[in-house]
Amino acid sequence: MDLRKQNLSIQEVKEMDMVDYLSTLGIQPEKIRGNDYWYLSPLRGEKTPSFKVNRVLNRWYDHGMGRGGSIIDFGVLFYGCTVGEFLKGLRDHFSLHQPTATRPADSISQPQERKIKIIAEGSLSSPHLLRYLKHRHIAAHVAEKYCCQVHYQVGGKTYYGIGFRNDQGGYEIRNPYYKISSSPKAVTTFQNGSDDVLVFEGFMDFLSFKTMQPEQSGNDYNFLVLNSLSFFLQARSFMENHHRILLYLDRDQAGQNCTQNALSLSSRYEDHSHLYSQHKDFNDWVMNFGKAEQNTRQQQNPKKSQRLKL
């Protein structure tokens, strides 16, 4: 099925493999029982997987919400868009690999690696990308300061997305339908002359922090965005040049293992993920409850600064 052809029917979209599609979003099952794939719900925060996809029926059901349906029903809820917008997004921006029609029931698709060629960089201007950032509760002026809009080619096709540059010139690239990286892959650092460094796993968490924590002259921090946990050990020399190392890593097993390992290395490492202990990462907290909690604190003490306590 060619998802980029001009006339993409609703029935064709409904026939797309839901497990494959979730995999392109970086969403993997926590367990597989026969034809049922169980996930931590991508529609809300939870600790016990209650979002099920039956691969034979190719339908999902979120037991916590009491809602389910086809991939279209999922897309409308996940992106907060209309059916038409979701179909257009699939046609224009779907992942760089296509779902395979015939696949064993106990297998999970993996993205096929292809070489990415950056062909243009510019300011963020796409309404599609700006809506995505708004959906992620990231201020446009913050994204415009730290990101750009990149156009790139893969396999002869041209795409575009939100580009976050690393220290070696590569990009982390995101849009509502996929995430991918260009070479070389590396960390991203921002040095502001501070004795403290804040460490994030991904750039969406960093942008969320900057949205909630407006910069104040003379009171900013240094920042490290790992872009991958695999760079943590490599980044130790940078981190340990600081008096305090404040960790805002993900709350999944890999992120928590990395945090615990860091705490055992030096007392300079501090775990600040307790701020979003009920959520998978900083951005997830901001999207779900962070804004509501901020409003509550503001109502309780409107004259007090709402800067996060570090």
CSV table of C-alpha atoms in Angstrom, one decimal, residues 62-284:
chain,number,residue,atom,x,y,z
A,62,ASP,CA,-8.1,1.3,26.1
A,63,HIS,CA,-9.6,-0.3,29.2
A,64,GLY,CA,-8.8,2.8,31.4
A,65,MET,CA,-10.8,5.1,29.1
A,66,GLY,CA,-13.4,2.6,28.0
A,67,ARG,CA,-12.8,3.5,24.4
A,68,GLY,CA,-11.4,1.8,21.3
A,69,GLY,CA,-11.7,1.4,17.6
A,70,SER,CA,-9.6,1.6,14.4
A,71,ILE,CA,-6.3,3.3,13.7
A,72,ILE,CA,-8.3,6.3,12.6
A,73,ASP,CA,-10.1,6.5,16.0
A,74,PHE,CA,-6.7,6.2,17.7
A,75,GLY,CA,-5.1,8.9,15.5
A,76,VAL,CA,-7.9,11.4,16.1
A,77,LEU,CA,-7.5,11.0,19.9
A,78,PHE,CA,-3.7,10.8,20.0
A,79,TYR,CA,-3.1,13.9,17.9
A,80,GLY,CA,-6.2,15.8,18.8
A,81,CYS,CA,-7.1,16.3,15.2
A,82,THR,CA,-9.9,15.7,12.7
A,83,VAL,CA,-10.2,12.5,10.6
A,84,GLY,CA,-9.2,14.6,7.5
A,85,GLU,CA,-6.1,16.0,9.2
A,86,PHE,CA,-5.0,12.5,10.3
A,87,LEU,CA,-5.5,11.1,6.7
A,88,LYS,CA,-3.5,14.0,5.2
A,89,GLY,CA,-0.8,13.6,7.8
A,90,LEU,CA,-0.4,9.9,6.9
A,91,ARG,CA,-0.3,10.7,3.2
A,92,ASP,CA,2.3,13.5,3.6
A,93,HIS,CA,4.4,12.6,6.6
A,94,PHE,CA,4.1,8.9,7.4
A,95,SER,CA,7.1,7.0,8.6
A,96,LEU,CA,10.0,6.2,6.3
A,97,HIS,CA,9.2,2.5,6.3
A,98,GLN,CA,5.9,0.9,5.4
A,99,PRO,CA,4.0,-1.7,7.4
A,100,THR,CA,4.4,-5.2,5.9
A,101,ALA,CA,1.1,-6.8,5.0
A,102,THR,CA,2.1,-10.4,6.0
A,103,ARG,CA,3.9,-10.6,9.3
A,104,PRO,CA,3.9,-13.3,12.0
A,105,ALA,CA,1.6,-12.5,14.9
A,106,ASP,CA,4.4,-12.7,17.5
A,107,SER,CA,6.8,-10.3,15.7
A,108,ILE,CA,7.2,-6.6,16.2
A,109,SER,CA,8.3,-4.4,13.2
A,110,GLN,CA,11.6,-2.5,13.4
A,111,PRO,CA,12.4,0.5,11.4
A,112,GLN,CA,14.6,-0.1,8.4
A,113,GLU,CA,17.7,2.1,8.5
A,114,ARG,CA,18.2,4.4,5.5
A,115,LYS,CA,20.7,7.2,5.0
A,116,ILE,CA,19.3,10.7,5.6
A,117,LYS,CA,20.5,13.7,3.6
A,118,ILE,CA,19.7,17.1,5.0
A,119,ILE,CA,18.9,19.4,2.1
A,120,ALA,CA,17.6,22.6,3.8
A,121,GLU,CA,17.3,24.3,7.1
A,122,GLY,CA,15.1,27.2,8.1
A,123,SER,CA,12.8,28.7,10.7
A,124,LEU,CA,9.8,26.8,11.9
A,125,SER,CA,7.0,27.9,9.6
A,126,SER,CA,4.8,24.8,8.9
A,127,PRO,CA,1.4,25.2,10.6
A,128,HIS,CA,1.4,21.3,10.8
A,129,LEU,CA,4.5,21.3,12.9
A,130,LEU,CA,3.5,24.3,15.0
A,131,ARG,CA,0.2,22.5,15.8
A,132,TYR,CA,2.2,19.5,16.9
A,133,LEU,CA,4.3,21.6,19.2
A,134,LYS,CA,1.1,23.2,20.7
A,135,HIS,CA,-0.3,19.7,21.2
A,136,ARG,CA,2.9,18.8,23.2
A,137,HIS,CA,2.4,22.0,25.3
A,138,ILE,CA,5.6,23.6,24.0
A,139,ALA,CA,5.7,27.3,23.5
A,140,ALA,CA,6.3,28.3,19.9
A,141,HIS,CA,8.9,31.0,20.8
A,142,VAL,CA,10.9,28.3,22.7
A,143,ALA,CA,10.8,25.9,19.8
A,144,GLU,CA,11.8,28.7,17.4
A,145,LYS,CA,14.8,29.5,19.6
A,146,TYR,CA,16.2,26.0,19.9
A,147,CYS,CA,14.9,24.2,16.8
A,148,CYS,CA,14.6,24.7,13.1
A,149,GLN,CA,12.6,23.2,10.3
A,150,VAL,CA,14.7,20.7,8.3
A,151,HIS,CA,14.0,19.3,4.9
A,152,TYR,CA,15.8,16.1,4.1
A,153,GLN,CA,15.8,13.2,1.6
A,154,VAL,CA,15.5,9.4,2.3
A,155,GLY,CA,15.4,6.9,-0.6
A,156,GLY,CA,14.8,9.7,-3.1
A,157,LYS,CA,11.8,11.1,-1.2
A,158,THR,CA,11.7,14.5,0.5
A,159,TYR,CA,10.4,15.1,4.0
A,160,TYR,CA,10.4,17.7,6.7
A,161,GLY,CA,10.2,17.9,10.4
A,162,ILE,CA,11.3,19.8,13.6
A,163,GLY,CA,15.1,19.6,13.8
A,164,PHE,CA,17.1,19.8,17.0
A,165,ARG,CA,20.8,20.1,16.3
A,166,ASN,CA,23.4,18.2,18.2
A,167,ASP,CA,27.0,19.3,19.0
A,168,GLN,CA,28.4,17.5,16.0
A,169,GLY,CA,26.0,18.9,13.4
A,170,GLY,CA,23.5,16.0,13.2
A,171,TYR,CA,19.8,16.4,13.9
A,172,GLU,CA,17.1,14.8,16.0
A,173,ILE,CA,14.0,15.1,13.8
A,174,ARG,CA,10.4,14.9,14.9
A,175,ASN,CA,6.9,15.4,13.5
A,176,PRO,CA,3.6,14.0,14.7
A,177,TYR,CA,4.1,10.7,12.9
A,178,TYR,CA,7.7,9.6,13.4
A,179,LYS,CA,11.1,10.4,15.0
A,180,ILE,CA,14.4,9.9,13.3
A,181,SER,CA,18.0,11.1,13.6
A,182,SER,CA,20.6,12.2,11.0
A,183,SER,CA,24.3,11.5,11.3
A,184,PRO,CA,26.4,12.2,13.2
A,185,LYS,CA,24.5,11.3,16.3
A,186,ALA,CA,25.7,13.1,19.5
A,187,VAL,CA,24.6,15.1,22.6
A,188,THR,CA,23.5,18.7,22.6
A,189,THR,CA,24.9,21.1,25.2
A,190,PHE,CA,24.0,24.7,26.1
A,191,GLN,CA,26.6,26.5,28.3
A,192,ASN,CA,25.6,29.6,30.1
A,193,GLY,CA,28.4,29.9,32.6
A,194,SER,CA,26.6,28.1,35.4
A,195,ASP,CA,27.9,25.7,38.0
A,196,ASP,CA,24.8,23.6,37.6
A,197,VAL,CA,23.8,21.4,34.7
A,198,LEU,CA,20.4,20.0,33.9
A,199,VAL,CA,20.3,16.7,32.0
A,200,PHE,CA,17.4,15.6,29.8
A,201,GLU,CA,17.1,12.4,27.8
A,202,GLY,CA,15.3,13.9,24.8
A,203,PHE,CA,14.8,17.4,23.4
A,204,MET,CA,11.0,17.5,23.9
A,205,ASP,CA,11.6,17.3,27.6
A,206,PHE,CA,14.2,20.1,27.4
A,207,LEU,CA,11.8,22.3,25.4
A,208,SER,CA,9.0,21.5,28.0
A,209,PHE,CA,11.3,22.6,30.8
A,210,LYS,CA,12.2,25.9,28.9
A,211,THR,CA,8.5,26.5,28.3
A,212,MET,CA,7.7,26.2,32.0
A,213,GLN,CA,10.9,27.8,33.3
A,214,PRO,CA,11.3,31.1,31.5
A,215,GLU,CA,14.8,32.4,31.3
A,216,GLN,CA,15.8,35.2,33.7
A,217,SER,CA,18.9,37.3,33.2
A,218,GLY,CA,21.8,36.0,35.3
A,219,ASN,CA,19.9,33.0,36.6
A,220,ASP,CA,20.1,30.3,33.8
A,221,TYR,CA,21.6,26.9,33.9
A,222,ASN,CA,23.8,24.8,31.7
A,223,PHE,CA,21.9,22.1,29.8
A,224,LEU,CA,22.8,18.7,28.4
A,225,VAL,CA,20.3,16.8,26.1
A,226,LEU,CA,21.6,13.3,25.7
A,227,ASN,CA,19.5,12.5,22.6
A,228,SER,CA,20.1,8.8,23.6
A,229,LEU,CA,20.9,7.2,26.9
A,230,SER,CA,23.8,5.5,25.2
A,231,PHE,CA,25.7,8.8,25.4
A,232,PHE,CA,25.5,9.1,29.2
A,233,LEU,CA,28.9,7.6,30.0
A,234,GLN,CA,30.5,9.6,27.2
A,235,ALA,CA,29.0,12.8,28.6
A,236,ARG,CA,30.3,12.2,32.1
A,237,SER,CA,33.3,14.5,31.7
A,238,PHE,CA,31.0,17.4,30.7
A,239,MET,CA,28.6,16.7,33.5
A,240,GLU,CA,31.2,16.3,36.2
A,241,ASN,CA,32.7,19.7,35.4
A,242,HIS,CA,29.7,21.1,37.4
A,243,HIS,CA,29.0,21.3,41.1
A,244,ARG,CA,25.5,20.0,40.7
A,245,ILE,CA,24.1,17.6,38.1
A,246,LEU,CA,20.3,17.6,38.0
A,247,LEU,CA,18.9,14.6,36.2
A,248,TYR,CA,15.5,14.8,34.5
A,249,LEU,CA,15.6,11.4,32.8
A,250,ASP,CA,12.6,9.3,31.7
A,251,ARG,CA,10.7,7.2,34.3
A,252,ASP,CA,10.9,4.0,32.3
A,253,GLN,CA,13.2,1.2,33.4
A,254,ALA,CA,16.1,2.3,31.2
A,255,GLY,CA,15.9,5.9,32.4
A,256,GLN,CA,15.6,4.9,36.1
A,257,ASN,CA,18.5,2.4,35.8
A,258,CYS,CA,20.7,5.1,34.3
A,259,THR,CA,19.7,7.5,37.1
A,260,GLN,CA,20.4,5.0,39.9
A,261,ASN,CA,23.8,4.3,38.3
A,262,ALA,CA,24.6,8.0,38.2
A,263,LEU,CA,23.7,8.5,41.9
A,264,SER,CA,26.2,5.8,42.8
A,265,LEU,CA,29.0,7.6,41.0
A,266,SER,CA,29.0,10.9,42.9
A,267,SER,CA,26.9,13.0,45.3
A,268,ARG,CA,26.8,15.7,42.7
A,269,TYR,CA,24.2,13.8,40.8
A,270,GLU,CA,20.6,14.5,41.9
A,271,ASP,CA,17.5,12.7,40.7
A,272,HIS,CA,14.7,15.3,39.9
A,273,SER,CA,12.4,12.9,38.1
A,274,HIS,CA,10.3,12.7,41.3
A,275,LEU,CA,8.6,15.8,39.9
A,276,TYR,CA,6.8,13.6,37.3
A,277,SER,CA,6.9,10.3,39.1
A,278,GLN,CA,3.4,9.4,37.8
A,279,HIS,CA,4.3,10.0,34.2
A,280,LYS,CA,6.7,8.6,31.7
A,281,ASP,CA,8.8,11.7,31.2
A,282,PHE,CA,8.9,15.5,31.8
A,283,ASN,CA,6.9,16.3,28.7
A,284,ASP,CA,4.2,13.7,29.5
